[in-house]
Amino acid sequence: MNGPLCVEGLGKVYPGFTLGPLGFDLEPGKITGFIGRNGAGKTTTLHAVVGFLRPERGTVRFWGQPLEGHEAELRQRIGFVSAGMRFYQRQSLKRITDTLRPFYDRWDEAAYERYMRRFALDERKTPEKLSNGMQLKYLLCLALSHGAELLLLDEPTSGLDPVSRTEVLETLLTLRDAGCTVLFSTHITSDLEKTADRILYLSRGQLRADCELDAFTAAWRLFRGTAAEVEALPPGLVHGRRRDREGVSALLRREDAAALGLRCEPAGLEDVMVHLEQEADEDDA
Amino acid sequence: MMPNLLRKELRLARHPAALFMPWLSVLCLVPNYPYPVMYFYLTLGVFFICMSGRENNDVGFTLTLPVTRRELVAARFGFVMLLEAFQLLLACAFVALRALVFADRGSNAAGMDANLALIGEGFLFYAAFHLSFFPSYYRDVTRVGVSFVKSSVLLGLMVTAEIVACYAVPFWRDTLDRPDPEHFPAKLVFLGLCALCYALASFASLRVSQRRFARLDLR
């Protein structure tokens, strides 16, 4: 209840889309990956958590306190970064930093300079002269420089080249080792496999999984075969099928695969997600 | 956090045109000009601030800072009121200059003379702007144009009414629309009442805007 973030019964209704009710806790000092396909509600959830949206129901508590009434003090301890977030396109990074620095009680100038160097950011440049990836790095740099204990990141590696992505992921791991709690949404599942301790899996506005990453993938097995072999599997045990150049794959629960005596391979995070989404698409159809 | 937010308004959120608009008080020196239009120009500057704020995601970005939604709205009000105060100070200076240099130019044929009552009218125009623009803007910060159209229509009607009043309403024509220092005490009372209206309207507008912004979903 007094963890960095506790969400209970969070719900928001839009025409054609309903989020939640969602409930989850973040474990302190862990990296939690927030996965789901486009339109699953990841950004809506994060925006509701940070107070951009007013949910119709549910509560969001940071260290046991609701954001409302404690916004200023809680945001000292929270960093929120969203890919594609525009900001002051014609002001220099130096001017932006100089203006924002006084807002934070625990601003760490040495950390700021370190991250600016690490991300190869030039303070004289304006955001409009930077690529989306570099803008994102700057936002990360700001979030990392004010001593945030909880980082909420919406697609933080989107638009970054592989080297930059690795840098960002390594930075997150370093922060986690220092005790920082991280929740980051992404649809790049390999990023989560490299960094996440836990995952939240959101599908069509509903939370389908909230568990350790390893436990999540370990619960599934991937069967690969011909279309006929997959068709022959008991329909109730197959959780989504996908075609690739080698044939057809089907996702099964580990115990079902064992009971059928099938020769399966371990399922990766992406395998699980795409098969479950395909199953959900079939159910909708 | 208010000083920091005001600093942010000045350094990041401001639009160059908005800082120029108060200087249009110099229009007081132009003969036969509808002087209250200079107050409208300042509201145009505020529109530019909000418009560039929308393009630069000023509201969303500011909400990631350790501030409350109420403070965010109050800071914008504070910044706009500083601009308005600056314009009125400049207007006082140009009214005084006009009285000294162009005293022989006669009465303004396009509405109120450049005098103390014109400063009072400034408070009335700003009050109307605060009431018509901000509550609408903070209902949906992406629809800046709609809010500005509403306030512009109101201010346009007020400028027209003011010009008509200077010809048709005896108190306006015979007391307020006279060169200083004629009827100075009456103009001073008028100025005080207008300033009071401004304070009350701004307070009411701030409260409504804060309440609406508290419920707003940012997209």
PDB file of C-alpha atoms in Angstrom, chain A:
ATOM      1  CA  MET A   1       0.000   0.000   0.000  1.00  0.00           C
ATOM      2  CA  ASN A   2       2.895   2.352   0.707  1.00  0.00           C
ATOM      3  CA  GLY A   3       4.962   1.235  -2.260  1.00  0.00           C
ATOM      4  CA  PRO A   4       6.053   3.696  -4.908  1.00  0.00           C
ATOM      5  CA  LEU A   5       2.873   3.205  -6.916  1.00  0.00           C
ATOM      6  CA  CYS A   6      -0.382   1.486  -6.055  1.00  0.00           C
ATOM      7  CA  VAL A   7      -3.247   1.533  -8.555  1.00  0.00           C
ATOM      8  CA  GLU A   8      -6.673   0.239  -7.575  1.00  0.00           C
ATOM      9  CA  GLY A   9      -9.744  -0.064  -9.782  1.00  0.00           C
ATOM     10  CA  LEU A  10      -8.510   2.546 -12.255  1.00  0.00           C
ATOM     11  CA  GLY A  11     -11.062   3.038 -15.013  1.00  0.00           C
ATOM     12  CA  LYS A  12     -11.682   5.429 -17.873  1.00  0.00           C
ATOM     13  CA  VAL A  13     -14.333   5.192 -20.546  1.00  0.00           C
ATOM     14  CA  TYR A  14     -14.029   6.613 -24.047  1.00  0.00           C
ATOM     15  CA  PRO A  15     -16.363   6.084 -26.961  1.00  0.00           C
ATOM     16  CA  GLY A  16     -15.262   2.705 -28.321  1.00  0.00           C
ATOM     17  CA  PHE A  17     -12.674   2.026 -25.639  1.00  0.00           C
ATOM     18  CA  THR A  18     -12.834   1.193 -21.975  1.00  0.00           C
ATOM     19  CA  LEU A  19      -9.784   1.119 -19.779  1.00  0.00           C
ATOM     20  CA  GLY A  20      -9.865  -1.079 -16.741  1.00  0.00           C
ATOM     21  CA  PRO A  21     -10.702  -1.402 -14.031  1.00  0.00           C
ATOM     22  CA  LEU A  22      -6.983  -1.865 -13.469  1.00  0.00           C
ATOM     23  CA  GLY A  23      -5.138  -2.652 -10.304  1.00  0.00           C
ATOM     24  CA  PHE A  24      -1.421  -3.160  -9.773  1.00  0.00           C
ATOM     25  CA  ASP A  25       1.435  -2.315  -7.433  1.00  0.00           C
ATOM     26  CA  LEU A  26       5.010  -1.535  -8.305  1.00  0.00           C
ATOM     27  CA  GLU A  27       7.685  -3.196  -6.266  1.00  0.00           C
ATOM     28  CA  PRO A  28      10.297  -0.781  -4.988  1.00  0.00           C
ATOM     29  CA  GLY A  29      13.661  -0.997  -6.699  1.00  0.00           C
ATOM     30  CA  LYS A  30      12.376  -3.073  -9.617  1.00  0.00           C
ATOM     31  CA  ILE A  31      11.924  -2.415 -13.315  1.00  0.00           C
ATOM     32  CA  THR A  32       8.414  -3.211 -14.446  1.00  0.00           C
ATOM     33  CA  GLY A  33       7.709  -3.437 -18.140  1.00  0.00           C
ATOM     34  CA  PHE A  34       4.329  -2.365 -19.376  1.00  0.00           C
ATOM     35  CA  ILE A  35       3.522  -4.182 -22.592  1.00  0.00           C
ATOM     36  CA  GLY A  36       0.621  -4.305 -24.944  1.00  0.00           C
ATOM     37  CA  ARG A  37      -0.066  -3.661 -28.584  1.00  0.00           C
ATOM     38  CA  ASN A  38      -0.828  -0.194 -29.952  1.00  0.00           C
ATOM     39  CA  GLY A  39      -4.149   1.031 -28.614  1.00  0.00           C
ATOM     40  CA  ALA A  40      -4.147  -1.365 -25.657  1.00  0.00           C
ATOM     41  CA  GLY A  41      -4.316   1.561 -23.233  1.00  0.00           C
ATOM     42  CA  LYS A  42      -0.709   1.826 -22.013  1.00  0.00           C
ATOM     43  CA  THR A  43      -0.385   5.558 -22.590  1.00  0.00           C
ATOM     44  CA  THR A  44      -3.881   6.197 -21.252  1.00  0.00           C
ATOM     45  CA  THR A  45      -2.970   4.290 -18.101  1.00  0.00           C
ATOM     46  CA  LEU A  46       0.280   6.181 -17.642  1.00  0.00           C
ATOM     47  CA  HIS A  47      -1.452   9.509 -18.288  1.00  0.00           C
ATOM     48  CA  ALA A  48      -4.099   8.648 -15.718  1.00  0.00           C
ATOM     49  CA  VAL A  49      -1.375   7.673 -13.249  1.00  0.00           C
ATOM     50  CA  VAL A  50       0.575  10.929 -13.650  1.00  0.00           C
ATOM     51  CA  GLY A  51      -2.551  13.059 -13.510  1.00  0.00           C
ATOM     52  CA  PHE A  52      -2.879  14.118 -17.153  1.00  0.00           C
ATOM     53  CA  LEU A  53      -6.228  12.358 -17.302  1.00  0.00           C
ATOM     54  CA  ARG A  54      -8.921  12.271 -14.675  1.00  0.00           C
ATOM     55  CA  PRO A  55     -10.058   8.666 -14.331  1.00  0.00           C
ATOM     56  CA  GLU A  56     -13.749   8.069 -13.759  1.00  0.00           C
ATOM     57  CA  ARG A  57     -13.017   5.585 -11.051  1.00  0.00           C
ATOM     58  CA  GLY A  58     -10.229   4.094  -9.016  1.00  0.00           C
ATOM     59  CA  THR A  59      -7.358   5.432  -6.996  1.00  0.00           C
ATOM     60  CA  VAL A  60      -3.710   6.041  -7.688  1.00  0.00           C
ATOM     61  CA  ARG A  61      -1.365   6.334  -4.741  1.00  0.00           C
ATOM     62  CA  PHE A  62       2.302   7.139  -4.660  1.00  0.00           C
ATOM     63  CA  TRP A  63       3.976   6.025  -1.446  1.00  0.00           C
ATOM     64  CA  GLY A  64       0.505   5.807   0.038  1.00  0.00           C
ATOM     65  CA  GLN A  65      -0.551   9.307  -0.983  1.00  0.00           C
ATOM     66  CA  PRO A  66      -2.964  10.308  -3.753  1.00  0.00           C
ATOM     67  CA  LEU A  67      -1.604  12.720  -6.341  1.00  0.00           C
ATOM     68  CA  GLU A  68      -4.459  15.125  -5.762  1.00  0.00           C
ATOM     69  CA  GLY A  69      -3.540  17.375  -2.892  1.00  0.00           C
ATOM     70  CA  HIS A  70       0.107  16.236  -2.969  1.00  0.00           C
ATOM     71  CA  GLU A  71       0.994  16.943  -6.594  1.00  0.00           C
ATOM     72  CA  ALA A  72       3.922  19.241  -5.946  1.00  0.00           C
ATOM     73  CA  GLU A  73       5.670  17.117  -3.325  1.00  0.00           C
ATOM     74  CA  LEU A  74       5.080  13.826  -5.138  1.00  0.00           C
ATOM     75  CA  ARG A  75       6.296  15.128  -8.489  1.00  0.00           C
ATOM     76  CA  GLN A  76       9.589  15.996  -6.818  1.00  0.00           C
ATOM     77  CA  ARG A  77      10.037  12.236  -6.456  1.00  0.00           C
ATOM     78  CA  ILE A  78       8.615  11.200  -9.836  1.00  0.00           C
ATOM     79  CA  GLY A  79      10.056  11.484 -13.318  1.00  0.00           C
ATOM     80  CA  PHE A  80       7.724  11.144 -16.285  1.00  0.00           C
ATOM     81  CA  VAL A  81       9.023  10.902 -19.815  1.00  0.00           C
ATOM     82  CA  SER A  82       6.970  10.231 -22.882  1.00  0.00           C
ATOM     83  CA  ALA A  83       8.281   9.613 -26.395  1.00  0.00           C
ATOM     84  CA  GLY A  84       6.952  12.205 -28.782  1.00  0.00           C
ATOM     85  CA  MET A  85       6.293  14.713 -26.003  1.00  0.00           C
ATOM     86  CA  ARG A  86       6.883  18.111 -27.576  1.00  0.00           C
ATOM     87  CA  PHE A  87       8.416  20.931 -25.560  1.00  0.00           C
ATOM     88  CA  TYR A  88       9.600  24.478 -26.274  1.00  0.00           C
ATOM     89  CA  GLN A  89      10.901  23.771 -29.748  1.00  0.00           C
ATOM     90  CA  ARG A  90      12.733  27.069 -30.205  1.00  0.00           C
ATOM     91  CA  GLN A  91      14.362  27.459 -26.820  1.00  0.00           C
ATOM     92  CA  SER A  92      17.880  26.206 -26.217  1.00  0.00           C
ATOM     93  CA  LEU A  93      18.322  23.210 -23.962  1.00  0.00           C
ATOM     94  CA  LYS A  94      20.404  25.426 -21.690  1.00  0.00           C
ATOM     95  CA  ARG A  95      17.571  27.902 -21.322  1.00  0.00           C
ATOM     96  CA  ILE A  96      15.082  25.126 -20.645  1.00  0.00           C
ATOM     97  CA  THR A  97      17.312  23.509 -18.028  1.00  0.00           C
ATOM     98  CA  ASP A  98      18.095  26.842 -16.373  1.00  0.00           C
ATOM     99  CA  THR A  99      14.370  27.503 -16.087  1.00  0.00           C
ATOM    100  CA  LEU A 100      13.403  24.078 -14.788  1.00  0.00           C
ATOM    101  CA  ARG A 101      16.293  23.519 -12.366  1.00  0.00           C
ATOM    102  CA  PRO A 102      14.870  25.737  -9.574  1.00  0.00           C
ATOM    103  CA  PHE A 103      11.672  23.663  -9.458  1.00  0.00           C
ATOM    104  CA  TYR A 104      13.507  20.716  -7.959  1.00  0.00           C
ATOM    105  CA  ASP A 105      14.713  20.520  -4.379  1.00  0.00           C
ATOM    106  CA  ARG A 106      17.144  17.696  -5.102  1.00  0.00           C
ATOM    107  CA  TRP A 107      18.516  18.740  -8.471  1.00  0.00           C
ATOM    108  CA  ASP A 108      21.861  17.029  -9.069  1.00  0.00           C
ATOM    109  CA  GLU A 109      23.956  19.206 -11.366  1.00  0.00           C
ATOM    110  CA  ALA A 110      26.762  16.651 -11.555  1.00  0.00           C
ATOM    111  CA  ALA A 111      24.300  13.964 -12.674  1.00  0.00           C
ATOM    112  CA  TYR A 112      22.830  16.380 -15.227  1.00  0.00           C
ATOM    113  CA  GLU A 113      26.225  17.110 -16.732  1.00  0.00           C
ATOM    114  CA  ARG A 114      27.106  13.420 -16.694  1.00  0.00           C
ATOM    115  CA  TYR A 115      23.967  12.392 -18.563  1.00  0.00           C
ATOM    116  CA  MET A 116      24.269  15.282 -21.026  1.00  0.00           C
ATOM    117  CA  ARG A 117      27.768  14.042 -21.886  1.00  0.00           C
ATOM    118  CA  ARG A 118      26.714  10.403 -21.930  1.00  0.00           C
ATOM    119  CA  PHE A 119      23.827  11.125 -24.304  1.00  0.00           C
ATOM    120  CA  ALA A 120      26.017  13.498 -26.389  1.00  0.00           C
ATOM    121  CA  LEU A 121      23.588  16.385 -25.957  1.00  0.00           C
ATOM    122  CA  ASP A 122      24.646  19.916 -26.815  1.00  0.00           C
ATOM    123  CA  GLU A 123      23.047  22.530 -24.547  1.00  0.00           C
ATOM    124  CA  ARG A 124      23.208  25.172 -27.252  1.00  0.00           C
ATOM    125  CA  LYS A 125      20.820  23.293 -29.492  1.00  0.00           C
ATOM    126  CA  THR A 126      17.076  23.730 -29.554  1.00  0.00           C
ATOM    127  CA  PRO A 127      14.677  20.761 -29.505  1.00  0.00           C
ATOM    128  CA  GLU A 128      13.627  21.491 -33.101  1.00  0.00           C
ATOM    129  CA  LYS A 129      17.230  20.837 -34.173  1.00  0.00           C
ATOM    130  CA  LEU A 130      17.272  17.460 -32.429  1.00  0.00           C
ATOM    131  CA  SER A 131      15.919  14.168 -33.661  1.00  0.00           C
ATOM    132  CA  ASN A 132      13.041  12.611 -31.741  1.00  0.00           C
ATOM    133  CA  GLY A 133      15.493  10.220 -30.166  1.00  0.00           C
ATOM    134  CA  MET A 134      17.767  13.022 -28.976  1.00  0.00           C
ATOM    135  CA  GLN A 135      14.778  14.960 -27.606  1.00  0.00           C
ATOM    136  CA  LEU A 136      13.805  11.872 -25.689  1.00  0.00           C
ATOM    137  CA  LYS A 137      17.323  11.566 -24.314  1.00  0.00           C
ATOM    138  CA  TYR A 138      17.150  15.143 -23.092  1.00  0.00           C
ATOM    139  CA  LEU A 139      13.864  14.478 -21.320  1.00  0.00           C
ATOM    140  CA  LEU A 140      15.413  11.405 -19.746  1.00  0.00           C
ATOM    141  CA  CYS A 141      18.395  13.482 -18.712  1.00  0.00           C
ATOM    142  CA  LEU A 142      16.091  15.957 -16.934  1.00  0.00           C
ATOM    143  CA  ALA A 143      14.194  13.148 -15.219  1.00  0.00           C
ATOM    144  CA  LEU A 144      17.398  11.494 -14.085  1.00  0.00           C
ATOM    145  CA  SER A 145      18.873  14.729 -12.760  1.00  0.00           C
ATOM    146  CA  HIS A 146      16.253  15.620 -10.181  1.00  0.00           C
ATOM    147  CA  GLY A 147      16.705  12.531  -8.090  1.00  0.00           C
ATOM    148  CA  ALA A 148      13.461  10.850  -9.100  1.00  0.00           C
ATOM    149  CA  GLU A 149      12.772   7.729  -7.043  1.00  0.00           C
ATOM    150  CA  LEU A 150      10.089   6.557  -9.444  1.00  0.00           C
ATOM    151  CA  LEU A 151      10.446   6.809 -13.206  1.00  0.00           C
ATOM    152  CA  LEU A 152       7.357   6.449 -15.378  1.00  0.00           C
ATOM    153  CA  LEU A 153       8.451   6.132 -18.979  1.00  0.00           C
ATOM    154  CA  ASP A 154       6.152   5.938 -21.955  1.00  0.00           C
ATOM    155  CA  GLU A 155       7.953   4.264 -24.866  1.00  0.00           C
ATOM    156  CA  PRO A 156      11.367   5.564 -23.735  1.00  0.00           C
ATOM    157  CA  THR A 157      13.295   3.598 -26.336  1.00  0.00           C
ATOM    158  CA  SER A 158      11.022   4.332 -29.255  1.00  0.00           C
ATOM    159  CA  GLY A 159      12.886   6.080 -32.063  1.00  0.00           C
ATOM    160  CA  LEU A 160      16.322   5.383 -30.631  1.00  0.00           C
ATOM    161  CA  ASP A 161      19.039   3.610 -32.572  1.00  0.00           C
ATOM    162  CA  PRO A 162      20.290   0.293 -31.109  1.00  0.00           C
ATOM    163  CA  VAL A 163      23.320   1.874 -29.448  1.00  0.00           C
ATOM    164  CA  SER A 164      21.232   4.614 -27.815  1.00  0.00           C
ATOM    165  CA  ARG A 165      18.604   2.103 -26.781  1.00  0.00           C
ATOM    166  CA  THR A 166      21.240   0.021 -25.101  1.00  0.00           C
ATOM    167  CA  GLU A 167      22.586   3.123 -23.335  1.00  0.00           C
ATOM    168  CA  VAL A 168      19.132   3.973 -22.047  1.00  0.00           C
ATOM    169  CA  LEU A 169      18.491   0.421 -20.914  1.00  0.00           C
ATOM    170  CA  GLU A 170      21.835   0.281 -19.144  1.00  0.00           C
ATOM    171  CA  THR A 171      21.026   3.564 -17.466  1.00  0.00           C
ATOM    172  CA  LEU A 172      17.736   2.114 -16.226  1.00  0.00           C
ATOM    173  CA  LEU A 173      19.559  -0.905 -14.824  1.00  0.00           C
ATOM    174  CA  THR A 174      22.046   1.360 -13.070  1.00  0.00           C
ATOM    175  CA  LEU A 175      19.186   3.379 -11.590  1.00  0.00           C
ATOM    176  CA  ARG A 176      17.435   0.221 -10.471  1.00  0.00           C
ATOM    177  CA  ASP A 177      20.616  -0.913  -8.737  1.00  0.00           C
ATOM    178  CA  ALA A 178      20.628   2.447  -6.958  1.00  0.00           C
ATOM    179  CA  GLY A 179      17.094   1.768  -5.663  1.00  0.00           C
ATOM    180  CA  CYS A 180      15.017   3.608  -8.248  1.00  0.00           C
ATOM    181  CA  THR A 181      11.695   2.071  -9.287  1.00  0.00           C
ATOM    182  CA  VAL A 182      10.907   2.098 -12.998  1.00  0.00           C
ATOM    183  CA  LEU A 183       7.725   1.486 -14.941  1.00  0.00           C
ATOM    184  CA  PHE A 184       8.173   1.674 -18.671  1.00  0.00           C
ATOM    185  CA  SER A 185       5.816   0.960 -21.464  1.00  0.00           C
ATOM    186  CA  THR A 186       7.038  -0.389 -24.731  1.00  0.00           C
ATOM    187  CA  HIS A 187       6.139  -2.701 -27.513  1.00  0.00           C
ATOM    188  CA  ILE A 188       9.795  -3.573 -28.090  1.00  0.00           C
ATOM    189  CA  THR A 189       9.710  -6.777 -26.093  1.00  0.00           C
ATOM    190  CA  SER A 190      13.444  -7.395 -26.413  1.00  0.00           C
ATOM    191  CA  ASP A 191      14.031  -4.252 -24.320  1.00  0.00           C
ATOM    192  CA  LEU A 192      11.975  -5.773 -21.545  1.00  0.00           C
ATOM    193  CA  GLU A 193      13.728  -9.106 -21.787  1.00  0.00           C
ATOM    194  CA  LYS A 194      16.999  -7.282 -21.199  1.00  0.00           C
ATOM    195  CA  THR A 195      15.858  -5.199 -18.264  1.00  0.00           C
ATOM    196  CA  ALA A 196      12.466  -5.931 -16.730  1.00  0.00           C
ATOM    197  CA  ASP A 197      12.034  -7.800 -13.468  1.00  0.00           C
ATOM    198  CA  ARG A 198       8.255  -7.828 -13.734  1.00  0.00           C
ATOM    199  CA  ILE A 199       5.724  -7.167 -16.437  1.00  0.00           C
ATOM    200  CA  LEU A 200       2.263  -5.767 -16.709  1.00  0.00           C
ATOM    201  CA  TYR A 201       0.552  -6.984 -19.833  1.00  0.00           C
ATOM    202  CA  LEU A 202      -2.361  -4.895 -21.025  1.00  0.00           C
ATOM    203  CA  SER A 203      -4.735  -6.033 -23.729  1.00  0.00           C
ATOM    204  CA  ARG A 204      -7.822  -4.131 -24.864  1.00  0.00           C
ATOM    205  CA  GLY A 205      -7.784  -2.009 -21.753  1.00  0.00           C
ATOM    206  CA  GLN A 206      -7.610  -4.985 -19.398  1.00  0.00           C
ATOM    207  CA  LEU A 207      -4.665  -6.229 -17.411  1.00  0.00           C
ATOM    208  CA  ARG A 208      -3.940  -9.793 -18.527  1.00  0.00           C
ATOM    209  CA  ALA A 209      -0.781 -10.386 -16.538  1.00  0.00           C
ATOM    210  CA  ASP A 210       0.984  -8.854 -13.575  1.00  0.00           C
ATOM    211  CA  CYS A 211       3.884 -11.066 -12.568  1.00  0.00           C
ATOM    212  CA  GLU A 212       7.608 -11.772 -12.752  1.00  0.00           C
ATOM    213  CA  LEU A 213       8.793 -11.704 -16.347  1.00  0.00           C
ATOM    214  CA  ASP A 214      10.409 -15.130 -16.101  1.00  0.00           C
ATOM    215  CA  ALA A 215       7.275 -16.644 -14.558  1.00  0.00           C
ATOM    216  CA  PHE A 216       5.159 -15.130 -17.321  1.00  0.00           C
ATOM    217  CA  THR A 217       7.145 -16.630 -20.166  1.00  0.00           C
ATOM    218  CA  ALA A 218       7.791 -19.896 -18.316  1.00  0.00           C
ATOM    219  CA  ALA A 219       4.060 -20.566 -18.182  1.00  0.00           C
ATOM    220  CA  TRP A 220       3.919 -20.951 -21.970  1.00  0.00           C
ATOM    221  CA  ARG A 221       5.362 -23.187 -24.650  1.00  0.00           C
ATOM    222  CA  LEU A 222       5.568 -22.683 -28.371  1.00  0.00           C
ATOM    223  CA  PHE A 223       4.738 -25.528 -30.717  1.00  0.00           C
ATOM    224  CA  ARG A 224       6.027 -25.278 -34.257  1.00  0.00           C
ATOM    225  CA  GLY A 225       4.759 -27.474 -37.032  1.00  0.00           C
ATOM    226  CA  THR A 226       2.904 -27.622 -40.270  1.00  0.00           C
ATOM    227  CA  ALA A 227      -0.553 -26.121 -40.621  1.00  0.00           C
ATOM    228  CA  ALA A 228      -2.046 -29.601 -40.462  1.00  0.00           C
ATOM    229  CA  GLU A 229      -0.187 -30.468 -37.241  1.00  0.00           C
ATOM    230  CA  VAL A 230      -1.344 -27.270 -35.570  1.00  0.00           C
ATOM    231  CA  GLU A 231      -4.900 -27.809 -36.796  1.00  0.00           C
ATOM    232  CA  ALA A 232      -4.842 -31.230 -35.182  1.00  0.00           C
ATOM    233  CA  LEU A 233      -4.186 -29.786 -31.709  1.00  0.00           C
ATOM    234  CA  PRO A 234      -7.171 -29.665 -29.329  1.00  0.00           C
ATOM    235  CA  PRO A 235      -8.691 -26.220 -30.062  1.00  0.00           C
ATOM    236  CA  GLY A 236      -9.332 -25.359 -26.414  1.00  0.00           C
ATOM    237  CA  LEU A 237      -5.646 -25.718 -25.578  1.00  0.00           C
ATOM    238  CA  VAL A 238      -4.281 -23.512 -28.334  1.00  0.00           C
ATOM    239  CA  HIS A 239      -3.895 -19.837 -27.403  1.00  0.00           C
ATOM    240  CA  GLY A 240      -3.301 -18.248 -30.764  1.00  0.00           C
ATOM    241  CA  ARG A 241      -1.613 -19.325 -33.961  1.00  0.00           C
ATOM    242  CA  ARG A 242       0.854 -17.434 -36.125  1.00  0.00           C
ATOM    243  CA  ARG A 243       2.337 -18.159 -39.498  1.00  0.00           C
ATOM    244  CA  ASP A 244       5.964 -17.610 -40.345  1.00  0.00           C
ATOM    245  CA  ARG A 245       8.232 -18.792 -43.111  1.00  0.00           C
ATOM    246  CA  GLU A 246       8.980 -22.037 -41.295  1.00  0.00           C
ATOM    247  CA  GLY A 247       5.357 -23.017 -40.880  1.00  0.00           C
ATOM    248  CA  VAL A 248       2.800 -22.354 -38.169  1.00  0.00           C
ATOM    249  CA  SER A 249       3.322 -21.800 -34.458  1.00  0.00           C
ATOM    250  CA  ALA A 250       0.838 -22.301 -31.661  1.00  0.00           C
ATOM    251  CA  LEU A 251       0.992 -21.155 -28.061  1.00  0.00           C
ATOM    252  CA  LEU A 252       0.071 -23.617 -25.349  1.00  0.00           C
ATOM    253  CA  ARG A 253       0.197 -23.595 -21.587  1.00  0.00           C
ATOM    254  CA  ARG A 254       3.246 -25.422 -20.323  1.00  0.00           C
ATOM    255  CA  GLU A 255       1.201 -28.099 -18.521  1.00  0.00           C
ATOM    256  CA  ASP A 256      -1.005 -28.650 -21.592  1.00  0.00           C
ATOM    257  CA  ALA A 257       2.032 -29.038 -23.824  1.00  0.00           C
ATOM    258  CA  ALA A 258       3.499 -31.541 -21.361  1.00  0.00           C
ATOM    259  CA  ALA A 259       0.217 -33.467 -21.126  1.00  0.00           C
ATOM    260  CA  LEU A 260       0.025 -33.734 -24.917  1.00  0.00           C
ATOM    261  CA  GLY A 261       3.624 -34.860 -25.052  1.00  0.00           C
ATOM    262  CA  LEU A 262       4.469 -32.268 -27.677  1.00  0.00           C
ATOM    263  CA  ARG A 263       7.978 -31.238 -28.516  1.00  0.00           C
ATOM    264  CA  CYS A 264       7.807 -27.510 -27.839  1.00  0.00           C
ATOM    265  CA  GLU A 265      10.272 -24.724 -27.404  1.00  0.00           C
ATOM    266  CA  PRO A 266      10.282 -22.066 -24.694  1.00  0.00           C
ATOM    267  CA  ALA A 267       8.173 -19.057 -25.610  1.00  0.00           C
ATOM    268  CA  GLY A 268       9.713 -15.607 -25.598  1.00  0.00           C
ATOM    269  CA  LEU A 269       7.843 -12.538 -24.428  1.00  0.00           C
ATOM    270  CA  GLU A 270       7.062 -11.500 -27.979  1.00  0.00           C
ATOM    271  CA  ASP A 271       5.842 -15.000 -28.848  1.00  0.00           C
ATOM    272  CA  VAL A 272       3.439 -14.972 -25.919  1.00  0.00           C
ATOM    273  CA  MET A 273       2.173 -11.487 -26.656  1.00  0.00           C
ATOM    274  CA  VAL A 274       1.554 -11.906 -30.379  1.00  0.00           C
ATOM    275  CA  HIS A 275      -0.169 -15.284 -29.932  1.00  0.00           C
ATOM    276  CA  LEU A 276      -2.398 -14.045 -27.123  1.00  0.00           C
ATOM    277  CA  GLU A 277      -3.317 -10.981 -29.161  1.00  0.00           C
ATOM    278  CA  GLN A 278      -4.136 -13.195 -32.124  1.00  0.00           C
ATOM    279  CA  GLU A 279      -6.335 -15.321 -29.885  1.00  0.00           C
ATOM    280  CA  ALA A 280      -8.108 -12.188 -28.657  1.00  0.00           C
ATOM    281  CA  ASP A 281      -8.609 -11.054 -32.268  1.00  0.00           C
ATOM    282  CA  GLU A 282     -10.138 -14.440 -33.076  1.00  0.00           C
ATOM    283  CA  ASP A 283     -12.420 -14.211 -30.051  1.00  0.00           C
ATOM    284  CA  ASP A 284     -13.562 -10.750 -31.171  1.00  0.00           C
ATOM    285  CA  ALA A 285     -14.222 -12.010 -34.678  1.00  0.00           C
TER     286      ALA A 285
END
